[in-house]
């Protein structure tokens, strides 16, 4: 009887130690993300911090012309401004050419849509959410950026996929590629 109790106690202590060790490791990993500047994790977190710090400045670049307040004109994409926007994003040094190229293609496709479906009031179709964060409400990311939980991480050769959670159910997925010795974001979803 005493031997069974000792075994149960040993198992319980081992389980508690294993669980608490896992939690500590996750906290340590999150704390070290930014200091390890050559990892996919640090690229993601550092980009999000860069974007948070530059979001207001970037939002002043008018990607759309026409429409409200002059409702006699229709919305269209201002490609001079989109190139300026893409250049500023490129200067972050966290985004790949693929990311920039995909966003450029998005502007072209959006413009084609706006030409076919005349709009001049309200947010233009395709521009009613932040183009990087792909949402209108992402304050939880900024508030919890230093407490982000890594839900998954898959690295294969020079490709990586990560998924982070920022409070509640707000999650972001990232695909990255390694160019030389630097990880760059290909996709944020």
C-alpha positions as protocol buffer text, in pm:
chain_id: "A"
residue {
  index: 1
  type: UNK
  ca { x: 0 y: 0 z: 0 }
}
residue {
  index: 2
  type: UNK
  ca { x: 277 y: 240 z: 96 }
}
residue {
  index: 3
  type: UNK
  ca { x: 467 y: 148 z: -223 }
}
residue {
  index: 4
  type: UNK
  ca { x: 162 y: 239 z: -440 }
}
residue {
  index: 5
  type: UNK
  ca { x: 130 y: 576 z: -269 }
}
residue {
  index: 6
  type: UNK
  ca { x: 498 y: 647 z: -328 }
}
residue {
  index: 7
  type: UNK
  ca { x: 462 y: 554 z: -699 }
}
residue {
  index: 8
  type: UNK
  ca { x: 158 y: 779 z: -739 }
}
residue {
  index: 9
  type: UNK
  ca { x: 339 y: 1063 z: -566 }
}
residue {
  index: 10
  type: UNK
  ca { x: 646 y: 1014 z: -789 }
}
residue {
  index: 11
  type: UNK
  ca { x: 432 y: 1020 z: -1102 }
}
residue {
  index: 12
  type: UNK
  ca { x: 249 y: 1333 z: -985 }
}
residue {
  index: 13
  type: UNK
  ca { x: 575 y: 1515 z: -905 }
}
residue {
  index: 14
  type: UNK
  ca { x: 721 y: 1416 z: -1244 }
}
residue {
  index: 15
  type: UNK
  ca { x: 408 y: 1539 z: -1427 }
}
residue {
  index: 16
  type: UNK
  ca { x: 411 y: 1872 z: -1243 }
}
residue {
  index: 17
  type: UNK
  ca { x: 781 y: 1921 z: -1312 }
}
residue {
  index: 18
  type: UNK
  ca { x: 736 y: 1837 z: -1681 }
}
residue {
  index: 19
  type: UNK
  ca { x: 443 y: 2075 z: -1722 }
}
residue {
  index: 20
  type: UNK
  ca { x: 606 y: 2363 z: -1538 }
}
residue {
  index: 21
  type: UNK
  ca { x: 927 y: 2308 z: -1733 }
}
residue {
  index: 22
  type: UNK
  ca { x: 739 y: 2343 z: -2062 }
}
residue {
  index: 23
  type: UNK
  ca { x: 575 y: 2668 z: -1957 }
}
residue {
  index: 24
  type: UNK
  ca { x: 908 y: 2814 z: -1846 }
}
residue {
  index: 25
  type: UNK
  ca { x: 1071 y: 2713 z: -2172 }
}
residue {
  index: 26
  type: UNK
  ca { x: 796 y: 2891 z: -2370 }
}
residue {
  index: 27
  type: UNK
  ca { x: 844 y: 3207 z: -2161 }
}
residue {
  index: 28
  type: UNK
  ca { x: 1221 y: 3191 z: -2209 }
}
residue {
  index: 29
  type: UNK
  ca { x: 1182 y: 3141 z: -2585 }
}
residue {
  index: 30
  type: UNK
  ca { x: 950 y: 3442 z: -2615 }
}
residue {
  index: 31
  type: UNK
  ca { x: 1186 y: 3658 z: -2411 }
}
residue {
  index: 32
  type: UNK
  ca { x: 1481 y: 3560 z: -2632 }
}
residue {
  index: 33
  type: UNK
  ca { x: 1304 y: 3601 z: -2967 }
}
residue {
  index: 34
  type: UNK
  ca { x: 1414 y: 3957 z: -3029 }
}
residue {
  index: 35
  type: UNK
  ca { x: 1771 y: 3901 z: -2913 }
}
residue {
  index: 36
  type: UNK
  ca { x: 1821 y: 3617 z: -3164 }
}
residue {
  index: 37
  type: UNK
  ca { x: 1814 y: 3832 z: -3476 }
}
residue {
  index: 38
  type: UNK
  ca { x: 1880 y: 3545 z: -3714 }
}
residue {
  index: 39
  type: UNK
  ca { x: 1563 y: 3344 z: -3657 }
}
residue {
  index: 40
  type: UNK
  ca { x: 1221 y: 3341 z: -3822 }
}
residue {
  index: 41
  type: UNK
  ca { x: 1068 y: 3426 z: -3481 }
}
residue {
  index: 42
  type: UNK
  ca { x: 1275 y: 3741 z: -3440 }
}
residue {
  index: 43
  type: UNK
  ca { x: 1198 y: 3848 z: -3797 }
}
residue {
  index: 44
  type: UNK
  ca { x: 824 y: 3824 z: -3727 }
}
residue {
  index: 45
  type: UNK
  ca { x: 829 y: 4001 z: -3390 }
}
residue {
  index: 46
  type: UNK
  ca { x: 1074 y: 4269 z: -3504 }
}
residue {
  index: 47
  type: UNK
  ca { x: 868 y: 4334 z: -3819 }
}
residue {
  index: 48
  type: UNK
  ca { x: 550 y: 4370 z: -3615 }
}
residue {
  index: 49
  type: UNK
  ca { x: 725 y: 4619 z: -3386 }
}
residue {
  index: 50
  type: UNK
  ca { x: 858 y: 4807 z: -3689 }
}
residue {
  index: 51
  type: UNK
  ca { x: 512 y: 4817 z: -3846 }
}
residue {
  index: 52
  type: UNK
  ca { x: 352 y: 4931 z: -3519 }
}
residue {
  index: 53
  type: UNK
  ca { x: 605 y: 5214 z: -3495 }
}
residue {
  index: 54
  type: UNK
  ca { x: 560 y: 5317 z: -3862 }
}
residue {
  index: 55
  type: UNK
  ca { x: 191 y: 5244 z: -3915 }
}
residue {
  index: 56
  type: UNK
  ca { x: 74 y: 5604 z: -3876 }
}
residue {
  index: 57
  type: UNK
  ca { x: 337 y: 5737 z: -4117 }
}
residue {
  index: 58
  type: UNK
  ca { x: 254 y: 5467 z: -4375 }
}
residue {
  index: 59
  type: UNK
  ca { x: -120 y: 5529 z: -4345 }
}
residue {
  index: 60
  type: UNK
  ca { x: -66 y: 5887 z: -4465 }
}
residue {
  index: 61
  type: UNK
  ca { x: 38 y: 5757 z: -4807 }
}
residue {
  index: 62
  type: UNK
  ca { x: -283 y: 5788 z: -5010 }
}
residue {
  index: 63
  type: UNK
  ca { x: -310 y: 5464 z: -5209 }
}
residue {
  index: 64
  type: UNK
  ca { x: -646 y: 5557 z: -5361 }
}
residue {
  index: 65
  type: UNK
  ca { x: -742 y: 5861 z: -5565 }
}
residue {
  index: 66
  type: UNK
  ca { x: -1085 y: 5988 z: -5667 }
}
residue {
  index: 67
  type: UNK
  ca { x: -1413 y: 5930 z: -5489 }
}
residue {
  index: 68
  type: UNK
  ca { x: -1521 y: 6103 z: -5173 }
}
residue {
  index: 69
  type: UNK
  ca { x: -1524 y: 6399 z: -5112 }
}
residue {
  index: 70
  type: UNK
  ca { x: -1548 y: 6454 z: -5489 }
}
residue {
  index: 71
  type: UNK
  ca { x: -1828 y: 6210 z: -5564 }
}
residue {
  index: 72
  type: UNK
  ca { x: -1816 y: 6301 z: -5935 }
}
residue {
  index: 73
  type: UNK
  ca { x: -1501 y: 6087 z: -5968 }
}
residue {
  index: 74
  type: UNK
  ca { x: -1457 y: 5717 z: -5908 }
}
residue {
  index: 75
  type: UNK
  ca { x: -1196 y: 5544 z: -5696 }
}
residue {
  index: 76
  type: UNK
  ca { x: -880 y: 5412 z: -5857 }
}
residue {
  index: 77
  type: UNK
  ca { x: -544 y: 5299 z: -5728 }
}
residue {
  index: 78
  type: UNK
  ca { x: -274 y: 5567 z: -5731 }
}
residue {
  index: 79
  type: UNK
  ca { x: 23 y: 5364 z: -5853 }
}
residue {
  index: 80
  type: UNK
  ca { x: 273 y: 5643 z: -5783 }
}
residue {
  index: 81
  type: UNK
  ca { x: 168 y: 5629 z: -5419 }
}
residue {
  index: 82
  type: UNK
  ca { x: 158 y: 5249 z: -5403 }
}
residue {
  index: 83
  type: UNK
  ca { x: 518 y: 5238 z: -5524 }
}
residue {
  index: 84
  type: UNK
  ca { x: 613 y: 5485 z: -5252 }
}
residue {
  index: 85
  type: UNK
  ca { x: 428 y: 5264 z: -4998 }
}
residue {
  index: 86
  type: UNK
  ca { x: 602 y: 4948 z: -5123 }
}
residue {
  index: 87
  type: UNK
  ca { x: 941 y: 5120 z: -5109 }
}
residue {
  index: 88
  type: UNK
  ca { x: 881 y: 5220 z: -4747 }
}
residue {
  index: 89
  type: UNK
  ca { x: 780 y: 4863 z: -4660 }
}
residue {
  index: 90
  type: UNK
  ca { x: 1092 y: 4732 z: -4836 }
}
residue {
  index: 91
  type: UNK
  ca { x: 1309 y: 4962 z: -4627 }
}
residue {
  index: 92
  type: UNK
  ca { x: 1201 y: 4770 z: -4317 }
}
residue {
  index: 93
  type: UNK
  ca { x: 1432 y: 4488 z: -4434 }
}
residue {
  index: 94
  type: UNK
  ca { x: 1187 y: 4228 z: -4299 }
}
residue {
  index: 95
  type: UNK
  ca { x: 983 y: 4160 z: -4615 }
}
residue {
  index: 96
  type: UNK
  ca { x: 1084 y: 3949 z: -4913 }
}
residue {
  index: 97
  type: UNK
  ca { x: 1057 y: 4046 z: -5277 }
}
residue {
  index: 98
  type: UNK
  ca { x: 773 y: 3793 z: -5297 }
}
residue {
  index: 99
  type: UNK
  ca { x: 577 y: 3980 z: -5030 }
}
residue {
  index: 100
  type: UNK
  ca { x: 631 y: 4313 z: -5208 }
}
residue {
  index: 101
  type: UNK
  ca { x: 549 y: 4162 z: -5549 }
}
residue {
  index: 102
  type: UNK
  ca { x: 230 y: 3999 z: -5416 }
}
residue {
  index: 103
  type: UNK
  ca { x: 117 y: 4331 z: -5268 }
}
residue {
  index: 104
  type: UNK
  ca { x: 195 y: 4508 z: -5598 }
}
residue {
  index: 105
  type: UNK
  ca { x: -18 y: 4246 z: -5778 }
}
residue {
  index: 106
  type: UNK
  ca { x: -294 y: 4307 z: -5523 }
}
residue {
  index: 107
  type: UNK
  ca { x: -294 y: 4677 z: -5612 }
}
residue {
  index: 108
  type: UNK
  ca { x: -322 y: 4595 z: -5983 }
}
residue {
  index: 109
  type: UNK
  ca { x: -608 y: 4348 z: -5927 }
}
residue {
  index: 110
  type: UNK
  ca { x: -787 y: 4593 z: -5698 }
}
residue {
  index: 111
  type: UNK
  ca { x: -758 y: 4869 z: -5956 }
}
residue {
  index: 112
  type: UNK
  ca { x: -906 y: 4642 z: -6225 }
}
residue {
  index: 113
  type: UNK
  ca { x: -1198 y: 4571 z: -5994 }
}
residue {
  index: 114
  type: UNK
  ca { x: -1250 y: 4942 z: -5918 }
}
residue {
  index: 115
  type: UNK
  ca { x: -1249 y: 5022 z: -6292 }
}
residue {
  index: 116
  type: UNK
  ca { x: -1516 y: 4758 z: -6357 }
}
residue {
  index: 117
  type: UNK
  ca { x: -1726 y: 4841 z: -6047 }
}
residue {
  index: 118
  type: UNK
  ca { x: -1741 y: 5217 z: -6012 }
}
residue {
  index: 119
  type: UNK
  ca { x: -1728 y: 5333 z: -5651 }
}
residue {
  index: 120
  type: UNK
  ca { x: -1702 y: 5681 z: -5507 }
}
residue {
  index: 121
  type: UNK
  ca { x: -1832 y: 5660 z: -5151 }
}
residue {
  index: 122
  type: UNK
  ca { x: -1728 y: 5472 z: -4841 }
}
residue {
  index: 123
  type: UNK
  ca { x: -1412 y: 5270 z: -4819 }
}
residue {
  index: 124
  type: UNK
  ca { x: -1305 y: 5141 z: -5161 }
}
residue {
  index: 125
  type: UNK
  ca { x: -1342 y: 4767 z: -5208 }
}
residue {
  index: 126
  type: UNK
  ca { x: -1025 y: 4591 z: -5106 }
}
residue {
  index: 127
  type: UNK
  ca { x: -909 y: 4884 z: -4893 }
}
residue {
  index: 128
  type: UNK
  ca { x: -1149 y: 4862 z: -4600 }
}
residue {
  index: 129
  type: UNK
  ca { x: -892 y: 4694 z: -4373 }
}
residue {
  index: 130
  type: UNK
  ca { x: -523 y: 4735 z: -4305 }
}
residue {
  index: 131
  type: UNK
  ca { x: -337 y: 4582 z: -4600 }
}
residue {
  index: 132
  type: UNK
  ca { x: -60 y: 4435 z: -4388 }
}
residue {
  index: 133
  type: UNK
  ca { x: -254 y: 4316 z: -4084 }
}
residue {
  index: 134
  type: UNK
  ca { x: -555 y: 4221 z: -4300 }
}
residue {
  index: 135
  type: UNK
  ca { x: -794 y: 4343 z: -4035 }
}
residue {
  index: 136
  type: UNK
  ca { x: -955 y: 4659 z: -3902 }
}
residue {
  index: 137
  type: UNK
  ca { x: -910 y: 4564 z: -3539 }
}
residue {
  index: 138
  type: UNK
  ca { x: -564 y: 4446 z: -3446 }
}
residue {
  index: 139
  type: UNK
  ca { x: -484 y: 4649 z: -3133 }
}
residue {
  index: 140
  type: UNK
  ca { x: -446 y: 4320 z: -2943 }
}
residue {
  index: 141
  type: UNK
  ca { x: -132 y: 4254 z: -3146 }
}
residue {
  index: 142
  type: UNK
  ca { x: 29 y: 4583 z: -3041 }
}
residue {
  index: 143
  type: UNK
  ca { x: -83 y: 4545 z: -2679 }
}
residue {
  index: 144
  type: UNK
  ca { x: 41 y: 4186 z: -2652 }
}
residue {
  index: 145
  type: UNK
  ca { x: 338 y: 4183 z: -2888 }
}
residue {
  index: 146
  type: UNK
  ca { x: 583 y: 4105 z: -2608 }
}
residue {
  index: 147
  type: UNK
  ca { x: 357 y: 3829 z: -2475 }
}
residue {
  index: 148
  type: UNK
  ca { x: 289 y: 3658 z: -2808 }
}
residue {
  index: 149
  type: UNK
  ca { x: 253 y: 3282 z: -2785 }
}
residue {
  index: 150
  type: UNK
  ca { x: 409 y: 3075 z: -3058 }
}
residue {
  index: 151
  type: UNK
  ca { x: 145 y: 2816 z: -3148 }
}
residue {
  index: 152
  type: UNK
  ca { x: 345 y: 2642 z: -3417 }
}
residue {
  index: 153
  type: UNK
  ca { x: 678 y: 2657 z: -3594 }
}
residue {
  index: 154
  type: UNK
  ca { x: 781 y: 2446 z: -3890 }
}
residue {
  index: 155
  type: UNK
  ca { x: 1121 y: 2496 z: -4053 }
}
residue {
  index: 156
  type: UNK
  ca { x: 1229 y: 2300 z: -4357 }
}
residue {
  index: 157
  type: UNK
  ca { x: 1555 y: 2398 z: -4524 }
}
residue {
  index: 158
  type: UNK
  ca { x: 1515 y: 2767 z: -4613 }
}
residue {
  index: 159
  type: UNK
  ca { x: 1138 y: 2791 z: -4553 }
}
residue {
  index: 160
  type: UNK
  ca { x: 953 y: 2851 z: -4226 }
}
residue {
  index: 161
  type: UNK
  ca { x: 589 y: 2870 z: -4119 }
}
residue {
  index: 162
  type: UNK
  ca { x: 497 y: 3020 z: -3785 }
}
residue {
  index: 163
  type: UNK
  ca { x: 172 y: 3087 z: -3608 }
}
residue {
  index: 164
  type: UNK
  ca { x: 145 y: 3332 z: -3318 }
}
residue {
  index: 165
  type: UNK
  ca { x: -141 y: 3413 z: -3085 }
}
residue {
  index: 166
  type: UNK
  ca { x: -187 y: 3763 z: -2946 }
}
residue {
  index: 167
  type: UNK
  ca { x: -444 y: 3755 z: -2664 }
}
residue {
  index: 168
  type: UNK
  ca { x: -775 y: 3577 z: -2695 }
}
residue {
  index: 169
  type: UNK
  ca { x: -820 y: 3419 z: -3035 }
}
residue {
  index: 170
  type: UNK
  ca { x: -626 y: 3671 z: -3246 }
}
residue {
  index: 171
  type: UNK
  ca { x: -375 y: 3465 z: -3442 }
}
residue {
  index: 172
  type: UNK
  ca { x: -142 y: 3547 z: -3727 }
}
residue {
  index: 173
  type: UNK
  ca { x: 34 y: 3304 z: -3961 }
}
residue {
  index: 174
  type: UNK
  ca { x: 361 y: 3384 z: -4130 }
}
residue {
  index: 175
  type: UNK
  ca { x: 551 y: 3218 z: -4412 }
}
residue {
  index: 176
  type: UNK
  ca { x: 918 y: 3309 z: -4439 }
}
residue {
  index: 177
  type: UNK
  ca { x: 1212 y: 3224 z: -4660 }
}
residue {
  index: 178
  type: UNK
  ca { x: 1579 y: 3245 z: -4589 }
}
residue {
  index: 179
  type: UNK
  ca { x: 1782 y: 3455 z: -4830 }
}
residue {
  index: 180
  type: UNK
  ca { x: 2153 y: 3430 z: -4760 }
}
residue {
  index: 181
  type: UNK
  ca { x: 2158 y: 3424 z: -4382 }
}
residue {
  index: 182
  type: UNK
  ca { x: 1849 y: 3641 z: -4331 }
}
residue {
  index: 183
  type: UNK
  ca { x: 1486 y: 3536 z: -4278 }
}
residue {
  index: 184
  type: UNK
  ca { x: 1229 y: 3744 z: -4469 }
}
residue {
  index: 185
  type: UNK
  ca { x: 850 y: 3738 z: -4455 }
}
residue {
  index: 186
  type: UNK
  ca { x: 682 y: 3607 z: -4771 }
}
residue {
  index: 187
  type: UNK
  ca { x: 325 y: 3601 z: -4642 }
}
residue {
  index: 188
  type: UNK
  ca { x: 129 y: 3728 z: -4344 }
}
residue {
  index: 189
  type: UNK
  ca { x: -217 y: 3582 z: -4305 }
}
